Short mmCIF file of C-alpha atoms and ligand atoms in Angstrom, two decimals:
data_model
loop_
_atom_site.label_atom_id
_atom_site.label_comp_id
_atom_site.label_asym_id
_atom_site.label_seq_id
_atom_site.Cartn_x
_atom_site.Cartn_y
_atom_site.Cartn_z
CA UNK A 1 0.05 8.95 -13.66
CA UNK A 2 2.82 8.59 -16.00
CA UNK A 3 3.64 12.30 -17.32
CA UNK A 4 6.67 13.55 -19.70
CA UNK A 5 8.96 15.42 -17.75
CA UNK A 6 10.99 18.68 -19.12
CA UNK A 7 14.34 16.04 -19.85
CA UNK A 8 12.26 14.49 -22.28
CA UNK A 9 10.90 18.13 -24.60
CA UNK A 10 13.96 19.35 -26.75
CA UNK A 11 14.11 23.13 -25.96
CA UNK A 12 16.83 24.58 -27.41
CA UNK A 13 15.79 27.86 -28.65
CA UNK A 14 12.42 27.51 -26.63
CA UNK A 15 10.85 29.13 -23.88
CA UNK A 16 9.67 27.56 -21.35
CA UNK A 17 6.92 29.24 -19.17
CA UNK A 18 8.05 27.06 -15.46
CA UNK A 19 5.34 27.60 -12.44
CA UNK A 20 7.55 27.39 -9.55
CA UNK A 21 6.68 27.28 -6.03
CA UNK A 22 9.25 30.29 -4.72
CA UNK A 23 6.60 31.11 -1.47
CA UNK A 24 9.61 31.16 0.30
CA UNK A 25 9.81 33.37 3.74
CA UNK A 26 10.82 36.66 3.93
CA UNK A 27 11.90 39.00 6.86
CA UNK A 28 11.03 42.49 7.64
CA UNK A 29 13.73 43.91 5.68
CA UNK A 30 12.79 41.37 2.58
CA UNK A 31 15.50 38.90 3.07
CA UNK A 32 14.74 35.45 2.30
CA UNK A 33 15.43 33.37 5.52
CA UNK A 34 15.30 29.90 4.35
CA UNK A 35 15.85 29.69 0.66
CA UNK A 36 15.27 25.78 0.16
CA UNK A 37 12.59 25.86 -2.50
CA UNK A 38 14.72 27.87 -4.65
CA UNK A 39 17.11 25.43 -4.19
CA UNK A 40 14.87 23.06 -5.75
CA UNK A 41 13.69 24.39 -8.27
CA UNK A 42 17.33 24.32 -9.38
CA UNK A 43 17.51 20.90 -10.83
CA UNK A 44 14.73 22.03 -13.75
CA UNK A 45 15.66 25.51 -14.30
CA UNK A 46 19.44 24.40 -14.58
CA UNK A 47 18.67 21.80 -17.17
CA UNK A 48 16.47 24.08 -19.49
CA UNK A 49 19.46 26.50 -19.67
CA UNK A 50 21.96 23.84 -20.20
CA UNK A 51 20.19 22.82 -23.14
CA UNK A 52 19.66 26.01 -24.96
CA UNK A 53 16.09 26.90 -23.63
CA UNK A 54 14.85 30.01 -21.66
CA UNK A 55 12.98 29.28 -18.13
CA UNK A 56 10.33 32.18 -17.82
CA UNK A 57 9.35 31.79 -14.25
CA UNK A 58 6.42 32.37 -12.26
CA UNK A 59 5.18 32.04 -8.60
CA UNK A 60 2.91 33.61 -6.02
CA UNK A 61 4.53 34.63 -2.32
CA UNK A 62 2.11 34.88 0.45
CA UNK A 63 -1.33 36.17 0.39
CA UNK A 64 -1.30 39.56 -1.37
CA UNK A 65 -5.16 41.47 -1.78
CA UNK A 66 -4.67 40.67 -5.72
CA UNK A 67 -5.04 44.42 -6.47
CA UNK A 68 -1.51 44.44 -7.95
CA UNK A 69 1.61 45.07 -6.24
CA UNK A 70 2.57 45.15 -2.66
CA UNK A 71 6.04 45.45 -1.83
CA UNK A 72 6.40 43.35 0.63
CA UNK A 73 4.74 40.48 -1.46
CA UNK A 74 7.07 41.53 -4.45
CA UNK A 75 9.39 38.74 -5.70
CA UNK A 76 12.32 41.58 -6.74
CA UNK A 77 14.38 39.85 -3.58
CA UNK A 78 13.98 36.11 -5.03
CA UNK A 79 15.19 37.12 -8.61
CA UNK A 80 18.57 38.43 -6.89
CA UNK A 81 18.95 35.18 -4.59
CA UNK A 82 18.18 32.92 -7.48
CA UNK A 83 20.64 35.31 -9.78
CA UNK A 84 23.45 33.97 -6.86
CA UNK A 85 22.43 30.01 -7.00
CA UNK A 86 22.58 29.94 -10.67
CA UNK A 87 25.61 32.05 -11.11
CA UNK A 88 23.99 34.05 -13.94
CA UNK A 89 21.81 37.30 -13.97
CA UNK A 90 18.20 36.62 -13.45
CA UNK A 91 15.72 38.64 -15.57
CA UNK A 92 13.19 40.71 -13.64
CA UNK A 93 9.61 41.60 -15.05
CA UNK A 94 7.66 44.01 -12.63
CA UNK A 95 4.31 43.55 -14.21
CA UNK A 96 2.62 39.75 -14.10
CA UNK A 97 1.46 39.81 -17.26
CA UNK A 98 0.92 42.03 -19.85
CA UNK A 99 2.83 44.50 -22.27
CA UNK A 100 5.94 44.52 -19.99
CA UNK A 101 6.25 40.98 -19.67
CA UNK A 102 5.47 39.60 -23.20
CA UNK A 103 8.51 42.33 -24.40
CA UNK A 104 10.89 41.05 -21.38
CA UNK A 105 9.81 37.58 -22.91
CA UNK A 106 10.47 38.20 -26.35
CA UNK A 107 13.86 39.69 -26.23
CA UNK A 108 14.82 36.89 -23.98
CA UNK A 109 17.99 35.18 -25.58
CA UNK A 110 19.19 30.90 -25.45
CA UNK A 111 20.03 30.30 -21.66
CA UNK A 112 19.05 33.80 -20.01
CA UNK A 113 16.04 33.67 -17.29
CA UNK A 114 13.17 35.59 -16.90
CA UNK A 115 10.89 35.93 -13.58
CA UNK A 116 8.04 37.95 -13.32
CA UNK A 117 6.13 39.40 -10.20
CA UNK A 118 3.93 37.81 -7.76
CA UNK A 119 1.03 36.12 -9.64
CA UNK A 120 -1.07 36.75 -7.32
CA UNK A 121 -1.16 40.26 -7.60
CA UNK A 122 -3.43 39.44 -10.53
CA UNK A 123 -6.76 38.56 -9.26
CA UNK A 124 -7.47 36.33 -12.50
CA UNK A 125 -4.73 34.29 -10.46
CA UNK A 126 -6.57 33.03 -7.83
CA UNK A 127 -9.60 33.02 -10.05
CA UNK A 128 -8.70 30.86 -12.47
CA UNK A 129 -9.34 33.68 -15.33
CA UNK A 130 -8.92 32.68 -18.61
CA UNK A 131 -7.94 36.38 -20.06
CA UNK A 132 -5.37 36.60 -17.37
CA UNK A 133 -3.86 32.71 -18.62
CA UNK A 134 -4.00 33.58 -22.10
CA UNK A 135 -1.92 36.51 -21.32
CA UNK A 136 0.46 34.26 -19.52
CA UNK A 137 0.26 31.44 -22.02
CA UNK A 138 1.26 33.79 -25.01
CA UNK A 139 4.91 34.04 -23.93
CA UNK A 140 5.99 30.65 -23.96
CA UNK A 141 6.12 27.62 -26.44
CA UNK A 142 6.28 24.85 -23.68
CA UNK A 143 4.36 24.84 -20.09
CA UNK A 144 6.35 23.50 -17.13
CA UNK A 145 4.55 22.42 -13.69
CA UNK A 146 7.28 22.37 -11.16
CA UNK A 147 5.05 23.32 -8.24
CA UNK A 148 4.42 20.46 -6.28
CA UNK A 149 2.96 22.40 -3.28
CA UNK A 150 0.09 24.19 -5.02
CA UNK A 151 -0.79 21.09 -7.37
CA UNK A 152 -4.08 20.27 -5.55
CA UNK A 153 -5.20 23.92 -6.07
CA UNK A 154 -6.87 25.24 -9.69
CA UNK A 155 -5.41 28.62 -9.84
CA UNK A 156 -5.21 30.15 -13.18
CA UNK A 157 -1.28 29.73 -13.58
CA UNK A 158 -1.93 25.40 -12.47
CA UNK A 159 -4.57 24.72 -14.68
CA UNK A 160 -6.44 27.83 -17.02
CA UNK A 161 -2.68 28.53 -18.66
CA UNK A 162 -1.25 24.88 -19.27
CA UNK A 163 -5.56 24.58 -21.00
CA UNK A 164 -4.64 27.60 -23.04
CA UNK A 165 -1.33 25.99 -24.31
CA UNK A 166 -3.09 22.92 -25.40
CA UNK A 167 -1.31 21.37 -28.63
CA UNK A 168 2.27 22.92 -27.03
CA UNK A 169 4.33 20.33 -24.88
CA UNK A 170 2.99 20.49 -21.13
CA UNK A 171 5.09 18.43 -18.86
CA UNK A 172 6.28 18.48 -14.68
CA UNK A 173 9.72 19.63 -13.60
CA UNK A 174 11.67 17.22 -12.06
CA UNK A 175 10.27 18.03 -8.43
CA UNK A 176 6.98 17.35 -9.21
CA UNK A 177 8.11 14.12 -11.08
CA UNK A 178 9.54 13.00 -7.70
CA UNK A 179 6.63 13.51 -5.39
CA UNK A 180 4.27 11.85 -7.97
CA UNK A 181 6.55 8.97 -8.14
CA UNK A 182 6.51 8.10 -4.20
CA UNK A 183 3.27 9.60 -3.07
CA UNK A 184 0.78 8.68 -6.13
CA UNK A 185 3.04 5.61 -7.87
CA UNK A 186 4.71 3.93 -5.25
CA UNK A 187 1.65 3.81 -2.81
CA UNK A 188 -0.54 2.91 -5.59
CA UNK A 189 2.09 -0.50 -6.01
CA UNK A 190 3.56 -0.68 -2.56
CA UNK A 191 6.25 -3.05 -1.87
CA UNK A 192 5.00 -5.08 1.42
CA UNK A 193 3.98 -5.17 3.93
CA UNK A 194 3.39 -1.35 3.33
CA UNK A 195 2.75 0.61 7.01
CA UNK A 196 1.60 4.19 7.34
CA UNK A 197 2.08 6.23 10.57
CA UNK A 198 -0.46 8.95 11.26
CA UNK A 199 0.00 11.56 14.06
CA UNK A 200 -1.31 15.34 14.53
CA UNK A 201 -3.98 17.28 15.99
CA UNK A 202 -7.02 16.11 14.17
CA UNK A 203 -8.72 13.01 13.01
CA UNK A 204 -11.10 14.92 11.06
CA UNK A 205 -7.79 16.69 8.91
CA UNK A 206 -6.90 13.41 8.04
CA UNK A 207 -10.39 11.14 7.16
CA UNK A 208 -9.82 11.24 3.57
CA UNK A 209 -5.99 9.89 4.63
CA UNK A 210 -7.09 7.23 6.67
CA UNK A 211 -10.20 5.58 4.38
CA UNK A 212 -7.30 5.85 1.21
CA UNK A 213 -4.75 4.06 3.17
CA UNK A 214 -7.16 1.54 4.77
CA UNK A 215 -7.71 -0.24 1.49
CA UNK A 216 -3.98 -0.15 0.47
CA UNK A 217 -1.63 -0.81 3.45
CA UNK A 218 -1.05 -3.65 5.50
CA UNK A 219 -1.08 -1.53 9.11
CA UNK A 220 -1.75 1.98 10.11
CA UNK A 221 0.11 3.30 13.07
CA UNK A 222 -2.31 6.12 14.79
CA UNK A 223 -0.36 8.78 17.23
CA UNK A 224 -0.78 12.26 18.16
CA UNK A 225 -3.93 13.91 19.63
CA UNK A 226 -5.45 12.07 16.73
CA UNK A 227 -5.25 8.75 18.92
CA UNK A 228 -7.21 10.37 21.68
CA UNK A 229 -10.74 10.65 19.73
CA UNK A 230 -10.47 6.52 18.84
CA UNK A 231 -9.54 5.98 22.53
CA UNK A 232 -12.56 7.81 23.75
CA UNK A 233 -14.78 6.01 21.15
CA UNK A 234 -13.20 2.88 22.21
CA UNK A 235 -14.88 3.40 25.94
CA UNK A 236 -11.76 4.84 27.07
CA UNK A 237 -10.60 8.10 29.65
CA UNK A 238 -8.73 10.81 28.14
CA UNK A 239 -8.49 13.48 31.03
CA UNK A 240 -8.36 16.52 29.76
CA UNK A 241 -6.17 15.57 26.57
CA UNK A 242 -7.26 17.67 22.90
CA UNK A 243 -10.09 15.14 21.86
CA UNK A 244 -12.51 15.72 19.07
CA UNK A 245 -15.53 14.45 20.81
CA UNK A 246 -18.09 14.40 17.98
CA UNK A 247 -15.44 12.32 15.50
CA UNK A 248 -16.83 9.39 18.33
CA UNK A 249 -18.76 8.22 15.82
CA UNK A 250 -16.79 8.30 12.72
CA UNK A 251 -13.40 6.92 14.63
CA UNK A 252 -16.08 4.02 15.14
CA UNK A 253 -16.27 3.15 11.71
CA UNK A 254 -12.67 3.84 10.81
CA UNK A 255 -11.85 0.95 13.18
CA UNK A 256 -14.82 -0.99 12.61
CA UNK A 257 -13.31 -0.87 8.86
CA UNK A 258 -9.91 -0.84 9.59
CA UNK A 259 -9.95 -3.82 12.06
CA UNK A 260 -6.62 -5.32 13.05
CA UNK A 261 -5.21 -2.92 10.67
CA UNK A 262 -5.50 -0.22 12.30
CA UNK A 263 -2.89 0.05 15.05
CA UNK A 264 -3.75 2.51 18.47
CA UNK A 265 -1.19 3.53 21.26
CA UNK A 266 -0.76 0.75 24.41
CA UNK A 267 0.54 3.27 26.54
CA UNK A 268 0.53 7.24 26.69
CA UNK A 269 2.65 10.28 28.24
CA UNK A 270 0.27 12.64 30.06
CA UNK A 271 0.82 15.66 32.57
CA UNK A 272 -1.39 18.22 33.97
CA UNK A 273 -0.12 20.79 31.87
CA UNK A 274 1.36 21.55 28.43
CA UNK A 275 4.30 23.41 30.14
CA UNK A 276 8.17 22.38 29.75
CA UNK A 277 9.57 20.70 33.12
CA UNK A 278 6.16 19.37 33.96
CA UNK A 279 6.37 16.19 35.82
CA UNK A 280 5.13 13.64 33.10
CA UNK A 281 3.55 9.90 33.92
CA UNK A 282 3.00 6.92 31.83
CA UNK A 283 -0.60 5.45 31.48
CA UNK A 284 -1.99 2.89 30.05
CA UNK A 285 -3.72 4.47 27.04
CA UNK A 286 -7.75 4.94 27.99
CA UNK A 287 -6.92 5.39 31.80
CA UNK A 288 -6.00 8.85 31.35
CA UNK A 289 -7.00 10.31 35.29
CA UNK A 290 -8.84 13.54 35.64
CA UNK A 291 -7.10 16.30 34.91
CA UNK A 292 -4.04 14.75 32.94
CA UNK A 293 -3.85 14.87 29.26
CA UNK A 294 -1.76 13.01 26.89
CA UNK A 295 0.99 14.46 25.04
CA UNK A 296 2.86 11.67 23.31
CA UNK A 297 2.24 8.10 23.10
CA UNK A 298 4.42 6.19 25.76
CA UNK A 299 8.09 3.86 25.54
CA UNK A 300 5.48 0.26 25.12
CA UNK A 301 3.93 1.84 22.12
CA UNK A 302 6.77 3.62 20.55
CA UNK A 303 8.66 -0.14 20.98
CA UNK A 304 6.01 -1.64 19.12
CA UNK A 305 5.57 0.70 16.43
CA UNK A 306 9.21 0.50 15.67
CA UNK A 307 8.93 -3.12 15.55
CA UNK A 308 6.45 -2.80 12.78
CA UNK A 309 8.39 -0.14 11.02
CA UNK A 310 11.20 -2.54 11.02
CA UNK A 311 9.83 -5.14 9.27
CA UNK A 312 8.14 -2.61 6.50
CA UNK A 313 9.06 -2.64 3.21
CA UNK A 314 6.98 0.41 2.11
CA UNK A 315 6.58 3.16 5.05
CA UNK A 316 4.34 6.78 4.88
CA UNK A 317 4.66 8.96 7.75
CA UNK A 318 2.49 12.09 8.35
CA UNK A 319 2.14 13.68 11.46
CA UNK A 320 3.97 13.77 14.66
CA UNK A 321 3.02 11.31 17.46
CA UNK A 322 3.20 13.81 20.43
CA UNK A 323 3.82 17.64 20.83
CA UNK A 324 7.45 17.05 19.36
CA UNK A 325 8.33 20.92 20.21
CA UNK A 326 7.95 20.66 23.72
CA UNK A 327 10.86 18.06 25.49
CA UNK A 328 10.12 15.32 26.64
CA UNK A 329 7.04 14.89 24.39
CA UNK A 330 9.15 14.82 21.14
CA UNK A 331 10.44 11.05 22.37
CA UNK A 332 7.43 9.13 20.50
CA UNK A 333 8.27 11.20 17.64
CA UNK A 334 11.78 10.89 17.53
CA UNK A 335 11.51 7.06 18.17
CA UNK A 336 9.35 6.84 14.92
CA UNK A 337 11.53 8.76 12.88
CA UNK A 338 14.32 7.01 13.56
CA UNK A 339 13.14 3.50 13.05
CA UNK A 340 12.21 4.93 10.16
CA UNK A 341 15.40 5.97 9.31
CA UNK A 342 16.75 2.55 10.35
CA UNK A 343 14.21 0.57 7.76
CA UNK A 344 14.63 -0.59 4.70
CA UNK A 345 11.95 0.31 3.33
CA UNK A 346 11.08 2.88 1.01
CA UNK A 347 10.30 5.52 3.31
CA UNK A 348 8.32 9.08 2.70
CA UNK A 349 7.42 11.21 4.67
CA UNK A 350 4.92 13.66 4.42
CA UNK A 351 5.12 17.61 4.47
CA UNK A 352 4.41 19.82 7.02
CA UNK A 353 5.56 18.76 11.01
CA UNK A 354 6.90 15.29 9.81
CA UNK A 355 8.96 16.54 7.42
CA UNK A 356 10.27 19.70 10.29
CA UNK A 357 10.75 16.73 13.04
CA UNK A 358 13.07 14.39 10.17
CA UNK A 359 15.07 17.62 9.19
CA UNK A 360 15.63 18.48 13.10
CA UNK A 361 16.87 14.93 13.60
CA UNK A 362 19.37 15.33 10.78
CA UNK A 363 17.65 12.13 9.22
CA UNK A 364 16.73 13.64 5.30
CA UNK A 365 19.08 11.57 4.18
CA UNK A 366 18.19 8.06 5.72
CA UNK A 367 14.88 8.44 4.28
CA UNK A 368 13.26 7.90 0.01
CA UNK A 369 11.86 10.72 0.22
CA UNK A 370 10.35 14.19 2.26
CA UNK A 371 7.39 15.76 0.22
CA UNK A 372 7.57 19.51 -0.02
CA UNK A 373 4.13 20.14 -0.21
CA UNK A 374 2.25 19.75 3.13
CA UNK A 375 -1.45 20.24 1.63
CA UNK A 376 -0.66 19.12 -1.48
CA UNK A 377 0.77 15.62 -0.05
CA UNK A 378 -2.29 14.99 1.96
CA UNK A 379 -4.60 15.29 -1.09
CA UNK A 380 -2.66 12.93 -2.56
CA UNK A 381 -2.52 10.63 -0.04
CA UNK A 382 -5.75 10.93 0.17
CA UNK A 383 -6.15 9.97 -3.60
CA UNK A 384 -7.73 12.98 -4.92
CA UNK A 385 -7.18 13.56 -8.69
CA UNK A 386 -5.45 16.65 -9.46
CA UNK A 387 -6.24 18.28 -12.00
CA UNK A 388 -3.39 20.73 -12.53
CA UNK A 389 -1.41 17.14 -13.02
CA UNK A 390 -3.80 15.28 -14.95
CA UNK A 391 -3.91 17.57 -17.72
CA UNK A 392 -0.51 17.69 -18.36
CA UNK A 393 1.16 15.12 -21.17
CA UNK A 394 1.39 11.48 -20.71
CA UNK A 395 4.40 9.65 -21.27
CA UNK A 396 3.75 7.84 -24.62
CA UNK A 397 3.85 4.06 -24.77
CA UNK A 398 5.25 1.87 -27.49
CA UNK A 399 3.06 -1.13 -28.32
P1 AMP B 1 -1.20 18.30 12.37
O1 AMP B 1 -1.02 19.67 11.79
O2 AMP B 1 -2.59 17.81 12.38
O3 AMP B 1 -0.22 17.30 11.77
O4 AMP B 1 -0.84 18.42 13.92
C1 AMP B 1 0.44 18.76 14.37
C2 AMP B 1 0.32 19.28 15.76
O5 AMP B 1 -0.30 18.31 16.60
C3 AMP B 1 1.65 19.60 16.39
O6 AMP B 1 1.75 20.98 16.61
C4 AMP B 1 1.66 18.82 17.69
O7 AMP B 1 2.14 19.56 18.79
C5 AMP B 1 0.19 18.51 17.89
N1 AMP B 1 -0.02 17.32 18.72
C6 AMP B 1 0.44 16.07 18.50
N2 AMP B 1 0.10 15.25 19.50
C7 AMP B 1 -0.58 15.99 20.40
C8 AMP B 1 -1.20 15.71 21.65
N3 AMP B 1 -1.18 14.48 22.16
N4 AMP B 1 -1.84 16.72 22.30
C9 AMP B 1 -1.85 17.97 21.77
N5 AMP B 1 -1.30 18.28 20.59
C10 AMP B 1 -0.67 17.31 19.91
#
C-alpha cells in the first residue's frame, strides 16, 4: 500500500471533500472534553488551506438512530472548537447532504472551511447508499480519507463516495498516511528481530492478530487474561482467573504453530479478589491455588520480556499485560511500556488500552508511533484488506 497523499494533489482553487474522524466526546452540556482528534486532523486541513484549497469536512459522532438530527449527536459544538484551533471561522452546514449543503459548498471561497452535520444522521451512511454518496460526492473535486479509525468499516462516506468520485484525485490525509506506514508497511518489512506484545481480556479478540504476526515476527510476548486460556491448555491451574475455557483448543494450535515463538508468562500476580489493597502473591504461572486469580503477569516475567524488548529492533504492542487500572496490577504493564520506551526499536503501539497506559506514563514521545484507531489497528494487524484504503490512488512509479 503505497497511496498519494493530499501534499502531493495541487488544490488551489479546489475543494476537497476530507472524511475526518471528529467522534470526539462530549459532555452533558455539549462540551468537547478531550479534543485530540481534532487536533489531528489539523496537519491536513491546515495544509489544504495554506495552499489555496477548501476542506469540506465530514464525520459521524456517536451512534445517532440515522433518522436525521439529534442534538446531542449534532457536530454544531466541533465546528466552533475547530473555528479556535485553526484561528479562522469554520463553516457550518446543518443538513448532511442535500440542497443546503451543495449551496454552503458552492459559495465556499480559496481557504474558508466547510463542515457539515453528523453523517450518520443519514441512514444511507451506515448503509453504504449510493444516492446518499452521490449527493456527497457532487460537492467536491478531490476525495480525502483522513479517518484512520473507521478505515476497516464500508460506510457510505469510506467507500460508496470516494467510488462515486472515480476519475477525481482520491488520496489519505496525512494521519492515515502515518498509521499505514507503521502498522501495514513497516510490519510487512520489519527491521529484526521484530517482537510483538499481546495483552487484554480475550484470546478469541485477538486470533486473527496472533496467526498474522506468527508468520512475520521473530517472538510474541502473550500477557493479560489472554495468557490464562494457553496456561490452562498447557495442563496448567488458573484459580479462579478470567479464562476462556473453550479457546483450550485453539490456544493449542496457536502454540503448536507458534512454537518457541510464542512467549507465555513464568510467573503471575494473583489475589482473591479484584479489589484495590488486596493482599497480592506471586505464583509460578499454572499453579494458580483455588480461589486466586491472576491479575498481571509477575517481576520474573516482566524481567524477561523487557530483555527481549531490549534487544528488538521492530516492537508492536497491543494490550495491557494485567488490569493496569487497578494498583499494583498496572506493574507488568508499566514495565513493558517502558522498556519499550527504552528500545531502539521502532516501536507502535496499538489503540485502545495500550495506547491509554503509554499516554498515562507520559511515554508518547519515546515511542514511533500510537495508532488512533483501536478497531481499525487490529484489522490491520491482523492483515485484513481495507477496502476504504485500497481504492484510493496509488502513488505512481517511474520505470
Ligand atoms: P482488551 O480490550 O482485550 O485489550 O482488554 C483490556 C482489558 O483486559 C483491561 O480492561 C484489563 O483490565 C483487562 N485485563 C488484563 N489482564 C487481565 C487479567 N489478568 N484479569 C482480568 N482482566 C485483565
Amino acid at each position: 500500500m503505497n497511496k498519494k497523499t493530499i501534499a502531493e494533489i495541487n488544490v488551489k482553487n479546489k475543494k476537497v471533500l476530507v472524511r475526518v474522524d471528529f467522534n470526539v466526546p462530549l459532555n452533558k452540556q455539549g462540551v468537547i472534553t478531550d479534543d485530540r482528534r481534532l487536533q489531528m486532523a489539523l496537519p491536513t486541513i491546515q495544509s489544504i488551506i495554506k495552499r489555496g484549497g477548501s476542506p469540506i469536512l465530514m464525520s459521524h459522532l456517536g451512534r445517532p438512530k440515522g433518522q436525521g438530527y439529534e442534538k446531542e449527536y449534532s457536530l454544531l459544538p466541533i465546528a466552533k472548537r475547530l473555528g479556535e484551533l485553526l484561528g479562522q471561522k469554520v463553516l457550518f452546514s446543518s443538513e448532511v447532504a442535500g440542497e443546503e449543503s451543495q449551496a454552503k459548498a458552492d459559495a465556499l471561497q480559496s481557504g474558508e472551511v466547510l463542515l457539515l452535520e453528523n453523517l450518520r444522521f443519514d441512514c444511507g451512511e451506515k448503509a453504504g447508499d449510493d444516492v446518499f454518496a452521490s449527493k456527497l460526492a457532487q460537492l467536491a473535486d478531490v476525495y480525502c480519507n483522513d479517518a484512520f479509525g473507521t478505515c476497516h468499516r464500508t460506510d457510505a462516506s469510506m467507500v460508496a463516495v470516494p467510488q462515486a468520485m472515480e476519475g477525481q484525485p482520491r488520496v489519505v490525509g496525512f494521519l492515515v498516511a502515518k498509521e499505514i506506514k507503521y502498522l501495514s508497511q513497516t510490519i510487512s518489512n520489519p527491521a529484526r528481530p521484530f517482537v510483538a506484545i499481546l495483552g487484554g481480556a480475550k484470546v478469541s479478540d485477538k486470533i486473527g492478530v496472533i496467526e498474522n504476526l506468527l508468520d512475520k515476527c521473530d517472538s510474541i510476548l502473550i500477557g493479560g487474561a489472554m495468557a490464562n486460556t494457553f496456561i490452562l491448555a498447557q495442563g496448567g491451574t488458573v484459580g479462579t482467573s478470567l479464562v476462556e475455557e473453550e479457546k483450550q483448543e485453539l490456544a493449542r494450535e496457536l502454540i503448536a504453530k507458534g512454537k518457541e515463538k510464542l512467549v507465555l508468562p513464568i510467573d503471575v500476580q494473583s489475589a482473591q479478589k479484584l479489589e484495590a489493597n488486596v493482599s497480592v502473591q506471586t505464583t509460578p504461572a499454572g499453579q494458580i491455588p483455588d480461589g486466586f486469580m491472576a491479575l498481571d503477569i509477575g517481576a520474573e516475567s516482566a524481567k524477561k520480556y523487557s530483555q527481549i524488548i531490549a534487544s528488538a529492533k521492530t516492537v508492536v504492542w497491543n494490550g495491557p499485560m494485567g488490569v493496569f487500572e487497578l494498583p499494583p496490577f498496572d506493574r507488568g504493564t508499566e514495565t513493558v511500556a517502558k522498556a519499550i520506551a527504552n528500545s531502539k526499536a521502532t516501536s507502535i503501539i496499538g489503540g485502545g488500552d495500550s495506547a491509554a497506559a503509554i499516554g498515562q506514563l507520559g511515554l508518547t514521545e519515546a515511542v514511533s508511533h500510537v495508532s488512533t484507531g483501536g478497531g481499525a489497528s487490529l484489522a490491520m494487524l491482523e492483515g485484513r484488506p481495507f477496502v476504504a484504503v485500497e481504492l484510493l490512488d496509488e502513488v505512481e512509479v517511474s520505470c
